[in-house]
Amino acid sequence: SIPVSFIAHTSPYTKEPCEVWTTVWLDDHCVLSGGEDSTLKLWDLRMHDKKPAAVNQTHQCGIVSLHVENDSTSNRIISGSYDEHLRRIDIRNFTQPVLSKKVNFSIIETPQKKFCSEVAISLVK
């Protein structure tokens, strides 16, 4: 079962809870979260210890958008941040991006998510 509540992201300065700004499912068991704390976390819901399976700390500002590349051979995601960077990350080597691209604007998620995904994919090609 999924815990009703727990602290997923904390401020690196005060250790106080901070906001989760974006999430996306990878599959039936794994979800990614990006937060105000500039971290991207991979959660495996089969684990019951309330700790992330992996953490990526390459963004310098809050993570506001996530996109899963949806082809049958891809293990990659794209993250966008207020630091004006898009990062393509291979889930198998989660701590370092495969590609980092400065775009000179913040990638902000839209309710439909379609625009952000299309922009992200076109910019990292």
Backbone as a ProteinNet text record, in pm:
[ID]
protein_1_A
[PRIMARY]
SIPVSFIAHTSPYTKEPCEVWTTVWLDDHCVLSGGEDSTLKLWDLRMHDKKPAAVNQTHQCGIVSLHVENDSTSNRIISGSYDEHLRRIDIRNFTQPVLSKKVNFSIIETPQKKFCSEVAISLVK
[TERTIARY]
83.2	0	87.6	34.3	106.3	79.5	185.1	163.3	78.4	-7.4	-94.2	-12.9	85.3	162.2	302.6	399.9	536	610	723.6	799.9	892.4	863.5	939.5	1057.6	1041.2	1146.2	1165.1	1290.6	1321.1	1420.5	1415.9	1509.3	1650.9	1746.9	1884.9	1945.5	1884	1938.6	1879.3	1748.7	1681.8	1630.7	1630.9	1575.6	1424.3	1362.3	1216.1	1153.5	1031.6	962.3	945.6	955.7	929.1	837.9	794.7	692	746.9	664.6	686.7	614.2	686.1	627	583.8	637.3	598.8	624.7	541.7	558.6	522.4	574.8	539.6	564.4	474	488.8	584	675.9	761.2	696.9	638.1	568.9	473.5	427.5	330.9	388.3	521.3	583.9	670.4	709.8	806.1	751.1	779.1	735.9	854.7	859.5	961.1	896.5	970.2	922	1032.6	992.1	1083.9	1030.2	1118.5	1068.7	1139.8	1086.9	1138.9	1284.9	1326.1	1461.5	1565.6	1528	1617.6	1655.7	1590.1	1624.4	1516.9	1565.5	1480.7	1496.5	1383.6	1389.9	1311.1	1368.9	1305.8	1256.2	1126.2	1062.8	1015	1052.4	1001.3	899.1	773.2	666	659.9	738.4	746.4	831.5	913.8	995.7	911.6	914.7	827.7	904.3	1026	1106.9	1093.9	1010.2	986.1	1114.1	1206.9	1330.5	1338.5	1393.4	1403.9	1502.5	1473.3	1564.2	1688.6	1673.1	1785.5	1753.4	1858.9	1843.8	1937	1885.4	1964.8	1965.2	2085.2	2098	2171	2149.3	2223.2	2157.3	2031	1967.6	2006.7	2009.1	2045.3	1924.2	1807.5	1682.8	1572.4	1455.2	1343.6	1308.5	1272	1233.9	1084.1	1046.2	905.5	843.2	920.3	860.5	938.8	865.5	923.2	852.3	928.4	871.8	942.4	865.7	921.9	926.2	1042.9	1053.3	987.2	887.1	800.5	828.3	948.2	966.4	1003.7	989.7	998.9	1137.9	1240.4	1375.7	1431.5	1355.6	1408	1398.9	1503.1	1506.3	1534	1491.5	1529.7	1410.5	1443.4	1346	1409.7	1325.4	1372.6	1317.6	1405.5	1362.1	1387.4	1296.9	1310.7	1305	1377.1	1393.6	1392.7	1372.9	1388.2	1532.9	1627.5	1766.2	1789.1	1680.9	1682.2	1758.4	1760.2	1823.9	1723.3	1737.6	1672.5	1780.5	1745	1840.8	1775.9	1847.6	1805.1	1882.9	1808.3	1868.3	1829.4	1928.5	1903.8	1875.9	1763.3	1722.1	1825.6	1895.9	1993.5	2118.9	2144.5	2255.3	2197.9	2117.5	2028.5	2098.8	2217.1	2278.7	2339.7	2370	2431.1	2349.3	2327.8	2251.7	2333.1	2262.4	2322.5	2347.7	2257	2264.4	2209.9	2275.4	2226.8	2228.5	2115.9	2106.6	2047	2120.7	2069.4	1975.1	1854.8	1753.4	1715.3	1770.8	1747.1	1603.2	1527.6	1394.3	1358.4	1271.8	1228.4	1128.2	1142.4	1048.9	941	826.9	717.6	613.1	570.1	469.7	334.8	265.1	128.9	32.2	-92.9	-188.5	-200.4	-187.9	-200.3	-71.4	40.5	173.4	222	135.8	175.3	277.5	252.5	342.6	482.1	490.6	620.6	696	628.4	692.2	744	664.4	706.5	825.5	822.5	934.4	1059.7	1047.2	1162.3	1225.2	1144.8	1197.1	1266.8	1207.2	1268.5	1399.9	1411.4	1532.1	1648.6	1622.5	1732.9	1773.1	1708.3	1747.3	1877.2
-118.5	0	124.8	231.7	358.3	438.5	489.4	571	693.6	730.3	845.2	973.3	982.9	1105.8	1075.8	1140.6	1138.9	1255.6	1291.1	1404.7	1354.7	1395.2	1349	1439.6	1569.6	1666.4	1760.7	1793.9	1886	1991.8	2106.5	2214.5	2171.3	2192.4	2155.7	2244.1	2357.4	2452.3	2433.7	2411.6	2404.7	2265.7	2176	2040.5	2041.5	2157	2168	2105.7	2054.6	2002.9	2112.4	2075.5	2170.6	2105.4	2185	2140.5	2048.6	1952.2	1872.4	1946.3	1981.5	2062.3	1982	1862.8	1783.5	1635.5	1551.4	1405.8	1341.9	1223.1	1146.1	997.9	913.9	768.8	716.1	627.6	557.3	426.6	357.3	231	207.1	85	55.1	66.7	66	63.3	184.7	259.5	367.7	503.2	603	740.1	833.3	941	1044.5	1166	1235.1	1362	1465.8	1587.8	1701	1807.4	1874.1	1966.1	2098.8	2176	2307.9	2299.5	2183.5	2163.4	2135	2143.9	2123.6	1977.9	1885.6	1744.8	1670.8	1573.9	1481.6	1347.2	1286.4	1160.5	1051.7	933	813.7	730.2	701.2	625.4	491.2	384	250.9	217.2	213.4	196	55.5	-36.8	-170	-168.1	-64.9	-48.1	26.7	-15.5	43.5	128.5	170.2	246.4	398.1	444.4	587.9	663.3	595.1	656.9	641.8	742.4	731	622.1	557.1	456.4	522.8	646.4	721.7	870.6	951.5	1097.2	1161.9	1260.4	1339.8	1483.5	1539	1674.6	1767.6	1751.7	1831.6	1965.3	1984.6	2115.1	2210.2	2339.1	2441.5	2512.3	2491.6	2553.2	2447.9	2485	2391.9	2327.8	2200.6	2124.7	2138.4	2186.7	2217.8	2136.2	2053.4	1971.3	1842.3	1737.7	1606.6	1546.1	1476.8	1409.3	1275.1	1168.8	1036.6	1018	985.8	958.4	824.1	826.2	709.1	630.3	582.8	483.1	352.4	244.2	112.6	80.4	148.6	118.1	223.5	326	437.3	412.4	451.3	454.7	596.8	693.9	832.3	920.1	1020.5	1123.6	1259.2	1361.5	1498.7	1578.2	1653	1738.4	1884.3	1970.9	2114.5	2186.1	2298	2364.4	2515.8	2582.5	2727.5	2769.7	2676.3	2711.8	2728.8	2721.5	2741.9	2632.2	2512.5	2398.5	2285.2	2218.3	2089.6	1984.2	1875.5	1767.1	1636.3	1562.4	1427.5	1333.1	1245.7	1155.5	1012.5	925.5	782.6	725	660	606.1	506.8	437.6	337.4	400	527.2	602.4	736.4	732.1	841.3	966.5	953.4	1067.8	1170.9	1134.1	1227.3	1235.1	1356.6	1368.2	1321	1268.8	1233.5	1361.5	1457.5	1584.4	1694.3	1808.5	1925.8	2041.5	2110.7	2219.2	2342.7	2455	2582.6	2638.2	2675.7	2722.1	2868.5	2933.4	3076	3110.4	3013.6	3037.2	2918.2	2941.3	2832.4	2744.8	2615.5	2520.3	2493.2	2557.3	2544.6	2449.1	2356.5	2257.7	2323.9	2280	2326.1	2217.7	2250.7	2147.3	2034.2	2066.7	1963.9	1884.6	1937.6	1877.3	1860	1868.2	1844.8	1947.9	2075.6	2180.5	2162.2	2141.3	2126.2	2007.3	1896.1	1776.7	1800.7	1865.2	1892	1986.9	2089.8	2184.1	2112.4	2035.6	1965.8	1871.5	1793.1	1696.9	1768.2	1875.4	1946.4	2012.9	2058.5	2128	2035.1	1912.6	1822.7	1730.8	1742.1	1659.3	1706.7
0	0	0	-54	-61.8	64.6	128.9	248.8	215.9	306.8	286.2	286.3	373.3	384.3	435.2	374.3	425	361.4	415.2	364.6	254.2	131.1	16	-16.4	3.2	-29.6	88.4	116.7	226.7	180.1	243.6	212.8	248.3	159	191.5	300.1	327.1	424.4	563.7	569.7	700.1	735.4	639	654.3	678.9	657.6	667.7	543.1	554.3	435.8	330.5	204.8	97.6	-6.2	-101.4	-195.5	-303.6	-341.9	-461.5	-573.1	-680.2	-786.1	-907.7	-925.8	-1042	-1014.1	-1071.4	-1060.7	-1194	-1216.2	-1335.5	-1305.9	-1354	-1339.7	-1446.3	-1406.7	-1501.8	-1545	-1449.9	-1475.1	-1358.6	-1342.3	-1236.4	-1095.3	-1083.3	-950.9	-918.8	-1019.8	-997.9	-1040.7	-958.6	-985.8	-961.9	-1040	-1021.7	-959.5	-873.6	-819.4	-830.1	-861.2	-865.2	-772.6	-700.3	-599.9	-591.2	-499.8	-465.3	-420.2	-369.8	-317.8	-425.8	-552.7	-667.6	-689.2	-623.5	-640.7	-718.7	-793.1	-866.8	-797.2	-760.2	-685.4	-756.9	-755.6	-810.7	-693.8	-694.9	-587	-640.5	-573.8	-604.8	-496.8	-534.5	-436.7	-377.6	-431.5	-371.7	-245.1	-232.7	-112.9	-10.3	110.7	213	314.3	278.3	373.5	358	266	243	208.1	142.4	96.5	-54.7	-123.2	-268.8	-309	-421	-474.7	-533.2	-583.2	-639.4	-633.5	-629.6	-622	-723.8	-796	-889.5	-838.5	-818.4	-764.5	-861.2	-990.9	-1088.5	-1120.8	-1086.3	-1107.9	-995.3	-1026.7	-928.6	-868.5	-926.7	-878.3	-884	-836	-829.1	-962.6	-957.3	-1077.1	-1096.6	-1214.6	-1239.9	-1351.9	-1421.6	-1526.6	-1545.6	-1577.6	-1605.4	-1725.3	-1807.6	-1923.6	-1939.8	-1960.2	-1987.1	-2137.6	-2190.7	-2334.2	-2360.5	-2444.8	-2461.9	-2588.8	-2607	-2711.3	-2643.1	-2712.5	-2648.7	-2594	-2640.7	-2594.3	-2499.8	-2470.4	-2391.9	-2241.9	-2174.8	-2028.8	-1983.4	-2064.9	-2039.3	-2002.9	-1923.6	-1888.8	-1918.1	-1926.7	-1942	-1825	-1759	-1648.2	-1684.7	-1638.9	-1660	-1526.7	-1518.2	-1389.3	-1404.1	-1291.3	-1287	-1311.3	-1313.7	-1344.7	-1494.9	-1573.3	-1718.5	-1793	-1736.1	-1801.2	-1820.2	-1933.2	-1955.3	-1939.8	-1875	-1860.3	-1903.4	-1988.3	-2025.7	-1935	-1869.1	-1770.6	-1804.2	-1806.5	-1823.8	-1684.8	-1670	-1540	-1485.8	-1574.2	-1530.1	-1468.8	-1498.9	-1438.5	-1394.6	-1291.8	-1254.1	-1202.9	-1148.1	-1080.2	-1174.6	-1298.8	-1393.5	-1522.1	-1573.6	-1698.4	-1818.8	-1917.5	-2045.1	-2124.6	-2108.6	-2180	-2090.2	-2090.5	-2019.2	-2117.1	-2129	-2225.8	-2160.4	-2166.9	-2117.4	-2223	-2179.9	-2275.2	-2254.9	-2152.4	-2125.1	-2091	-2045.7	-1990	-1902.8	-1806.5	-1718.5	-1791.3	-1776.3	-1835.9	-1732.7	-1750.6	-1654.9	-1710.7	-1628.7	-1669.1	-1689.7	-1790.7	-1815.2	-1771.5	-1745.9	-1705.7	-1808.1	-1935.5	-2039	-2059	-2015.5	-2025.6	-2168.9	-2265.8	-2404.1	-2451.2	-2425.5	-2471.8	-2415	-2286.5	-2221.7	-2280.2	-2299.3	-2353.3	-2493.7	-2578.2	-2715.5	-2719	-2636.3	-2629.7	-2581.7	-2476	-2419.1	-2520.4	-2586.9	-2683.9	-2798.3	-2850.4	-2962.8	-2922.7	-2799.9	-2757.1	-2726.7	-2688.3	-2653.1	-2767.5	-2880.7	-2996.6	-3055.6
[MASK]
+++++++++++++++++++++++++++++++++++++++++++++++++++++++++++++++++++++++++++++++++++++++++++++++++++++++++++++++++++++++++++++

